[in-house]
Coordinates of C-alpha atoms in Angstrom, one line a residue:
X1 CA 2.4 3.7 -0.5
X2 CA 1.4 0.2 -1.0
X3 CA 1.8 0.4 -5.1
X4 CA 5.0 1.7 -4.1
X5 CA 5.8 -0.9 -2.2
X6 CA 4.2 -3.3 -4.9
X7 CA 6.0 -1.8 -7.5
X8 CA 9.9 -2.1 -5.8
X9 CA 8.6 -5.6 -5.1
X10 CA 8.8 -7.0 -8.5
X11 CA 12.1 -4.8 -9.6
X12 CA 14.3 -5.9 -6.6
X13 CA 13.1 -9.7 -7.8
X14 CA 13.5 -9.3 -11.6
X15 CA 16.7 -7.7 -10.9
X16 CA 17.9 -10.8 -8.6
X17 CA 16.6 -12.6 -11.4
X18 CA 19.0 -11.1 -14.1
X19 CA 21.9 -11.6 -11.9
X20 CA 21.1 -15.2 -11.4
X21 CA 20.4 -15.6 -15.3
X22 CA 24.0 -13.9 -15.8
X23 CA 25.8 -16.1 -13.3
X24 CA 24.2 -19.4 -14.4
X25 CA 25.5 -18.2 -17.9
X26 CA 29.2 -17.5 -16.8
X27 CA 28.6 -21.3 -15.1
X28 CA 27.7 -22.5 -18.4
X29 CA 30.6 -20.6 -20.0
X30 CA 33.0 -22.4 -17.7
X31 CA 31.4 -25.9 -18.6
X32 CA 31.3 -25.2 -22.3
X33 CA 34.7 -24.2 -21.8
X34 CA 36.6 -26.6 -20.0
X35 CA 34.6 -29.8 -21.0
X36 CA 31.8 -29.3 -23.9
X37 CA 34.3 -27.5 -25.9
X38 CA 37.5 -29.6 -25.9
X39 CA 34.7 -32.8 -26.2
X40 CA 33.2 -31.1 -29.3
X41 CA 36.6 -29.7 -31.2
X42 CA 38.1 -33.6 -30.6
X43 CA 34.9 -35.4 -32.1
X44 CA 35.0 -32.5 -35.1
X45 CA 38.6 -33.5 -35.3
X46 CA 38.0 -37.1 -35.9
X47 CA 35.6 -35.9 -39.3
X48 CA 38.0 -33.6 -40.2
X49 CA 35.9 -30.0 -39.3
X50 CA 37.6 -27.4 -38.2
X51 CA 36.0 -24.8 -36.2
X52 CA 37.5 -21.3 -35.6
X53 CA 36.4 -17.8 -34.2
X54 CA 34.9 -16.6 -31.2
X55 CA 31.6 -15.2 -29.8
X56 CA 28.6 -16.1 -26.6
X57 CA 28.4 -19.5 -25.5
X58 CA 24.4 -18.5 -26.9
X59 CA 26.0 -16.9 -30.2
X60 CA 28.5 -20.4 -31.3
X61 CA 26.0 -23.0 -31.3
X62 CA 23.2 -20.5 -33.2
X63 CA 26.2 -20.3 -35.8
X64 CA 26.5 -24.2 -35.4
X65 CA 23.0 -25.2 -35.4
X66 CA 22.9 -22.5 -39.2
X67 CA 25.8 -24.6 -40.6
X68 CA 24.2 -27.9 -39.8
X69 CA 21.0 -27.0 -41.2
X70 CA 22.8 -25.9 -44.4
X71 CA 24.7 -29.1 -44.8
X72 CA 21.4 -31.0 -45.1
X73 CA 20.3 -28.8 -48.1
X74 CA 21.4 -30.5 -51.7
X75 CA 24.6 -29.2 -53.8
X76 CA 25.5 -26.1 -54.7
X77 CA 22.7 -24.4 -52.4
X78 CA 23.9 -26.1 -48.9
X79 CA 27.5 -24.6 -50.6
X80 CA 26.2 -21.5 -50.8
X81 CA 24.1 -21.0 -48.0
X82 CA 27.0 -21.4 -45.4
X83 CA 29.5 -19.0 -47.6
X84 CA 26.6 -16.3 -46.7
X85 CA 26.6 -17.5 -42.8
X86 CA 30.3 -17.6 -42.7
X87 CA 30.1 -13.9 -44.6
X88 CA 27.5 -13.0 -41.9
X89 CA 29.3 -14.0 -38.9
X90 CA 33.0 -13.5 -40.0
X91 CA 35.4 -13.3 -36.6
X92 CA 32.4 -14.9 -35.0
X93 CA 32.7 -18.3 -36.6
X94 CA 34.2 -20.4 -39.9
X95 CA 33.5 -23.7 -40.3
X96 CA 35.1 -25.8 -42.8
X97 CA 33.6 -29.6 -43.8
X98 CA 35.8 -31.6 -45.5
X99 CA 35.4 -35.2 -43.7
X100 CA 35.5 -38.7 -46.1
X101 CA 33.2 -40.3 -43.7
X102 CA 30.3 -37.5 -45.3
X103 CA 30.1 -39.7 -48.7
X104 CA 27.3 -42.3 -49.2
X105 CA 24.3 -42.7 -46.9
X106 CA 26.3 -41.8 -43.6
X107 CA 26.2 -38.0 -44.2
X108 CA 23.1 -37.5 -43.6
X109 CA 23.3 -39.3 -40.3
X110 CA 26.1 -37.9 -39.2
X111 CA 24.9 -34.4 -40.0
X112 CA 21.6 -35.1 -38.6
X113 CA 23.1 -36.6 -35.0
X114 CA 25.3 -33.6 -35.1
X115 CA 22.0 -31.4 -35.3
X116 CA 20.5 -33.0 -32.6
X117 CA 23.2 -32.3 -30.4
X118 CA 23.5 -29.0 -31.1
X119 CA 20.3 -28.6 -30.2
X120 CA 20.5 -30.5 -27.4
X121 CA 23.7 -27.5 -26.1
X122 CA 21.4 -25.0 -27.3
X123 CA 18.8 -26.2 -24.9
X124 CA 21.2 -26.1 -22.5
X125 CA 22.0 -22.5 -23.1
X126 CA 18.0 -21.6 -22.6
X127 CA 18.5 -23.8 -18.9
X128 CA 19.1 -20.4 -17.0
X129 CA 16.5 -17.9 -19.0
X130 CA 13.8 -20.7 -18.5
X131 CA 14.4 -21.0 -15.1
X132 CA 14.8 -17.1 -14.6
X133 CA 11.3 -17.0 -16.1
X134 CA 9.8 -20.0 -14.0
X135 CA 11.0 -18.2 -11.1
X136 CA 9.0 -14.8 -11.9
X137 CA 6.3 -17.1 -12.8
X138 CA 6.4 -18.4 -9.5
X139 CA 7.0 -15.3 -7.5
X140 CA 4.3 -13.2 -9.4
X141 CA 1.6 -15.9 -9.0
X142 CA 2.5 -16.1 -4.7
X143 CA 2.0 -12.7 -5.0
X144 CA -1.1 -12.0 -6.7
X145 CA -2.6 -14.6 -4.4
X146 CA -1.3 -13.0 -1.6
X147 CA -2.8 -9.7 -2.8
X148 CA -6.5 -11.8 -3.3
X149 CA -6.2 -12.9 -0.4
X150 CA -5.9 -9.7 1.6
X151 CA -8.0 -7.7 -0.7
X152 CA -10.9 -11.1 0.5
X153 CA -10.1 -10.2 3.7
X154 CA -10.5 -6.2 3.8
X155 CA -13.8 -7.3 1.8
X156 CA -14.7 -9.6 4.8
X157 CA -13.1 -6.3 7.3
X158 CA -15.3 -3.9 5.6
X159 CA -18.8 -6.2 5.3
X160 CA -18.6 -6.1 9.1
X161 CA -17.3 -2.6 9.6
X162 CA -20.4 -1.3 7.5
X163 CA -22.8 -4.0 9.2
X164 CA -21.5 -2.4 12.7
X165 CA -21.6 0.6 11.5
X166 CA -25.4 0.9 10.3
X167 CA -26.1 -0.8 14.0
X168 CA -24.3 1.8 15.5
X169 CA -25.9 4.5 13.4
X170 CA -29.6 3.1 13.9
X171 CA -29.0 3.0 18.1
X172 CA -27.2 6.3 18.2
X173 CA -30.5 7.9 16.1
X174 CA -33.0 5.9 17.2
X175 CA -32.3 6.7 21.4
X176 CA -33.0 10.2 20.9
X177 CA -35.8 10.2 18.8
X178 CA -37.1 7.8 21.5
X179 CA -36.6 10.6 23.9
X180 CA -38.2 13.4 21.6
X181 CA -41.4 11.5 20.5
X182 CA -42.2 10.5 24.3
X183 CA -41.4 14.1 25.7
X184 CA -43.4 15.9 22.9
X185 CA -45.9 13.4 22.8
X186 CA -46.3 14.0 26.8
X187 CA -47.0 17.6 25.8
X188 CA -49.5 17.2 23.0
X189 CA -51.7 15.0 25.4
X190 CA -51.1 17.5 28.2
X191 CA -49.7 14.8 30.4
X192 CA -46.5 16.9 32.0
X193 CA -47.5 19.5 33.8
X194 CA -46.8 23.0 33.3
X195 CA -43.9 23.6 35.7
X196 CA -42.4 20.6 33.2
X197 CA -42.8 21.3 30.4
X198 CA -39.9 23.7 29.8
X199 CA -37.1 20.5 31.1
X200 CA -39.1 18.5 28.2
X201 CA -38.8 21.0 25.7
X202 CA -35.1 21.1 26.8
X203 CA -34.6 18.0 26.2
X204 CA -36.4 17.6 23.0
X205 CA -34.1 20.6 22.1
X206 CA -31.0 18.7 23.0
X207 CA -32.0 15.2 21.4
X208 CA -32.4 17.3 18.4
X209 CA -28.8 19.1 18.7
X210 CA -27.2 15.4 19.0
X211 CA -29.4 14.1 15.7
X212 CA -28.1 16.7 14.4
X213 CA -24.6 16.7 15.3
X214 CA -24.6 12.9 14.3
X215 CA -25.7 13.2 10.9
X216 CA -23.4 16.5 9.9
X217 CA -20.4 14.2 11.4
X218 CA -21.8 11.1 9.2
X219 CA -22.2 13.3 6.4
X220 CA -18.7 14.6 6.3
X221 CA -17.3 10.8 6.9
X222 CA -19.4 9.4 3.9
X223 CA -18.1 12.7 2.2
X224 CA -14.3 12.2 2.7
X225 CA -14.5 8.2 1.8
X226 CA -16.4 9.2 -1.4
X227 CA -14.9 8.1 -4.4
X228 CA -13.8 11.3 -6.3
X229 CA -13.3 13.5 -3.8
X230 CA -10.7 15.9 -3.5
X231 CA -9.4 18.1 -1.2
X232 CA -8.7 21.9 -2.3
X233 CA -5.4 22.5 -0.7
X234 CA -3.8 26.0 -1.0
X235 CA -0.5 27.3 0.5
X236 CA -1.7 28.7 4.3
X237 CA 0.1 29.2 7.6
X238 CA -0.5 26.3 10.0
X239 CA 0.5 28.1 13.0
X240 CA -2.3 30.7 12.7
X241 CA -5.2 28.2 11.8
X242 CA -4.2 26.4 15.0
X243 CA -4.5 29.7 16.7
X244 CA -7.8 30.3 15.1
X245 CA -8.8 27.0 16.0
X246 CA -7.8 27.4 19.7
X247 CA -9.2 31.0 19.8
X248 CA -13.2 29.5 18.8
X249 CA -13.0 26.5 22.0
X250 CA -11.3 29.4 24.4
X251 CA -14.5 30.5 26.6
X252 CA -15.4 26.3 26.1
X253 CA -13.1 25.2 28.2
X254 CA -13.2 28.5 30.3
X255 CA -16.2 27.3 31.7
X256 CA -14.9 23.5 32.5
X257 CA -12.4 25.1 34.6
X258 CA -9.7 23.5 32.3
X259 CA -6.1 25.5 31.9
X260 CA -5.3 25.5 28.5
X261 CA -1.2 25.9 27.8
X262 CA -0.7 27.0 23.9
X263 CA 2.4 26.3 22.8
X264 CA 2.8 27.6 19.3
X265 CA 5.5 29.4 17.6
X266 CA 4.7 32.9 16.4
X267 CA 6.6 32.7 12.6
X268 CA 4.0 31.5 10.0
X269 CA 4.5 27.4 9.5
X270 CA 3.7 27.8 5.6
X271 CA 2.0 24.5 4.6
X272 CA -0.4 23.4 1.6
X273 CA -3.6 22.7 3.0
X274 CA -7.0 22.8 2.6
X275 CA -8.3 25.1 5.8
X276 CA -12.0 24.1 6.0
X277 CA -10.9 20.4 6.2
X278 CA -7.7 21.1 8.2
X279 CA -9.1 23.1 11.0
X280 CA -12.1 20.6 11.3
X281 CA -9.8 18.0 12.1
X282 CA -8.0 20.0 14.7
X283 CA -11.5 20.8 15.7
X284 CA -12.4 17.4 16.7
X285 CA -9.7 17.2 18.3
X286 CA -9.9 19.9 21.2
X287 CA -13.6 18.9 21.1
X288 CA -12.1 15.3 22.5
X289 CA -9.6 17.3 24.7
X290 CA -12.9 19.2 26.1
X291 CA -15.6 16.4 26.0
X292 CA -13.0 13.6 28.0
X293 CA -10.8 16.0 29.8
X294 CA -10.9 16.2 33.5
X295 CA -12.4 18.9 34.9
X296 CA -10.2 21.5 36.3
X297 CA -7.5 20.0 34.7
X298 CA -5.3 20.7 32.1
X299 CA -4.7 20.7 28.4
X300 CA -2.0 21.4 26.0
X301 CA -1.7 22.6 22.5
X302 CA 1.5 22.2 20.6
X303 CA 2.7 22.6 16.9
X304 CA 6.8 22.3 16.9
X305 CA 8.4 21.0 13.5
X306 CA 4.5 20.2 11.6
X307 CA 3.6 18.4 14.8
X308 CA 0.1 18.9 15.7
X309 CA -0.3 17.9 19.6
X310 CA -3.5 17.9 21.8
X311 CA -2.8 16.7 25.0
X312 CA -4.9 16.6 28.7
X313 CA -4.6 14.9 31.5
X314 CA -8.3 13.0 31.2
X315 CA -8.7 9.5 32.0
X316 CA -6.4 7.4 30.6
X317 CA -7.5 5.5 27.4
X318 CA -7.8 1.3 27.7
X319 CA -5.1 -0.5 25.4
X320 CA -7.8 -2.8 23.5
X321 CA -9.5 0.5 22.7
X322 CA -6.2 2.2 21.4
X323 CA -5.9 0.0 19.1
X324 CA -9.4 0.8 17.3
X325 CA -9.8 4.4 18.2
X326 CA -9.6 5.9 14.4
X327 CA -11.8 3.6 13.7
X328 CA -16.3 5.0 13.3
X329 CA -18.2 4.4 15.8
X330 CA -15.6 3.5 18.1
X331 CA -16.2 4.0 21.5
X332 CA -15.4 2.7 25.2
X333 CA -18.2 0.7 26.8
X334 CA -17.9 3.9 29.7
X335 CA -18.3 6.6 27.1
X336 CA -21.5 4.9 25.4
X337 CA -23.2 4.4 29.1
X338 CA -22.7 7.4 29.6
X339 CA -24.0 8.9 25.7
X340 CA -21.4 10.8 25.2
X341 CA -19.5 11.3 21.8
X342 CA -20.6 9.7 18.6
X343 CA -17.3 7.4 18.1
X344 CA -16.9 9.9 14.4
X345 CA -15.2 12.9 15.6
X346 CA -11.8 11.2 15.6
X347 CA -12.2 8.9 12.6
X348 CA -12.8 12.1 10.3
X349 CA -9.6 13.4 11.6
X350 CA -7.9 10.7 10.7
X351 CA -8.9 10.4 7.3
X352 CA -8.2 14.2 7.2
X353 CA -4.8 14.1 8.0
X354 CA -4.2 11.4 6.0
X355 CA -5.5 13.0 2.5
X356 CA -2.9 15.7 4.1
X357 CA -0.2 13.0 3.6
X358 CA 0.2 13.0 7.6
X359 CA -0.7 10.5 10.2
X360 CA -2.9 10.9 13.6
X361 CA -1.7 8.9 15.8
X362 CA -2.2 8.2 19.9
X363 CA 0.6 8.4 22.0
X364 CA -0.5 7.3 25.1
X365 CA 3.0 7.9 26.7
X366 CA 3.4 11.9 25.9
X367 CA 5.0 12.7 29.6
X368 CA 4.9 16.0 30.9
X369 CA 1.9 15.5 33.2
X370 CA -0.6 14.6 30.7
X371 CA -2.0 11.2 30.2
X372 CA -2.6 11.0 26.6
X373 CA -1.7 13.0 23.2
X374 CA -3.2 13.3 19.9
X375 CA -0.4 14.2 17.5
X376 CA -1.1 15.0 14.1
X377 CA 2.7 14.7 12.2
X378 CA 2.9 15.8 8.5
X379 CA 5.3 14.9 5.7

């Protein structure tokens, strides 16, 4: 989107360009008309050269400049170099030199003032293309810096964002493990007694589950932001992966006493996908709806016109933190005191949908008794 963006960038101002290079010219036109012209046919009068046709402002004095330069040239060959001009440019222009004042040593000098200021109306005629071209100059240079500039600052963005993210990683790994070498350390030396040692081995075994569960998520992240990689879409029904989907978290939130309203219609909503990556992103989703959810409360599924919506009437979610939910590792200062979550869940989505050509987005507004929505909308 953004070399789209780039690219109508630099049309709509070469094209505003061109129209100011073709108005300056019509301007010029006018001038040459009504002043340069009348000024140039008098003082070509007063040698006794007549000058007839028609042609560009541009085209006359390249005609005029050809002539002059021919006129310098000795004899016969000046002769016959402007009978192959005035052949070459017939209806265009004819230029006849038959002035007295031409004899002796004042030819030259009159033929070479004349030159210069045909040059000098020929420069004139280059005002607008030079200035058309200073301008790109100028707008393509601004813009390149401006690009620099924010590609230095998502370098700067993404330094920190991978600095905070290999924090986050090494306290989110290294809290459990804590956990599991005390507890099974406790064991070995026969410290916990035996009535304990089953709650330790639980919780050795759920330390392990969240290691676990962390480094599949980080896998899949690092996986999806890989250079290369490419999703494998195919044409499938959205409706019934979101039923799928639902079907696997059903007995989940069964047993958090959450009512779960499915809203989706029963016609296939063809779409080209790719279903492993697709239903993980919904995935994380109802995990979210389940994990943060109130209990006994309520949650809603919805697809209506490619709309993807999870919504549940859970705490609802702090503005500051709304801002950088989709992004890793992102987490309320509630939700990490209390260890739940791994701040990943959502920023895979995200990225998900957005290989889709779709956007997750928080709506934090939704109505109809729920406090927040996910809604995944594709193109």
């Amino acid at each position: 989107m953004q070399k789209r963006n780039l690219k109508w960038y630099f049309i709509k101002n070469f094209l505003a360009i061109l129209c100011f290079i073709y108005i300056a010219q019509g301007l010029l036109g006018i001038l040459y008309r009504q002043l340069v012209l009348p000024f140039l046919t008098d003082l070509l009068d007063m040698q006794q050269i007549t000058v007839s046709g028609s042609g560009s402002f541009f085209l006359f004095f390249v005609q005029l400049a050809l002539f002059y330069l021919a006129s310098l040239l000795p004899g016969s060959a000046g002769v016959y170099l402007q009978s192959l001009i005035a052949d070459r440019t017939s209806g265009g222009l004819q230029i006849e030199i038959s002035s007295p004042l031409y004899q002796g040593w004042q030819g030259p000098l009159l033929n070479l003032a004349s030159f210069i200021f045909v040059l000098f109306l020929l420069g004139l005629s280059l005002i607008p293309y030079l200035a058309g071209a200073l301008w790109y100059y100028r707008i393509v240079t601004e813009k390149l810096n401006e690009l620099l500039e924010e590609e230095k600052e998502r370098q700067l963005d993404f330094d920190r964002k991978r600095s905070l993210l290999l924090s986050d990683i090494a306290h989110d790994i290294k809290t459990p493990i804590t956990t599991i070498c005390g507890y099974s350390r406790a064991l070995s030396e026969g410290v916990a007694l035996a009535e304990k040692r089953k709650p330790y081995l639980d919780a050795i075994y759920e330390k392990a589950l969240r290691i676990d569960e962390l480094i599949t998520l980080l896998f899949e992240y690092v996986k999806l932001d890989s250079e290369g990689y490419a999703l494998h879409k195919k044409a499938g029904d959205l409706a019934e992966l979101l039923r799928e989907t639902v079907a696997a978290f059903y007995t989940d939130f069964e047993e958090k006493r959450i009512a779960l309203t499915i809203d989706i219609p029963e016609t296939p909503v063809p779409f080209e996908m790719d279903s492993l990556q697709m239903r993980r992103a919904v995935t994380n989703l109802l995990t979210n709806a389940l994990r943060y959810g109130k209990e006994s409360g309520n949650v809603l599924v919805r697809l209506k016109n490619h709309t993807i919506t999870v919504a549940d009437d859970g705490l609802p979610i702090d503005p500051d933190f709304a801002k950088r939910i989709f992004e890793p590792f992102s987490r309320e200062d509630q939700t990490r005191a209390t260890k739940e979550g791994n701040g990943l869940g959502l920023s895979i989505s995200a990225k998900i949908v957005q290989m889709h050509g779709g956007v997750l987005s928080l709506n934090s507004a939704f109505g109809e008794g729920y406090t927040k929505a996910f809604q995944i909308k594709m193109q």
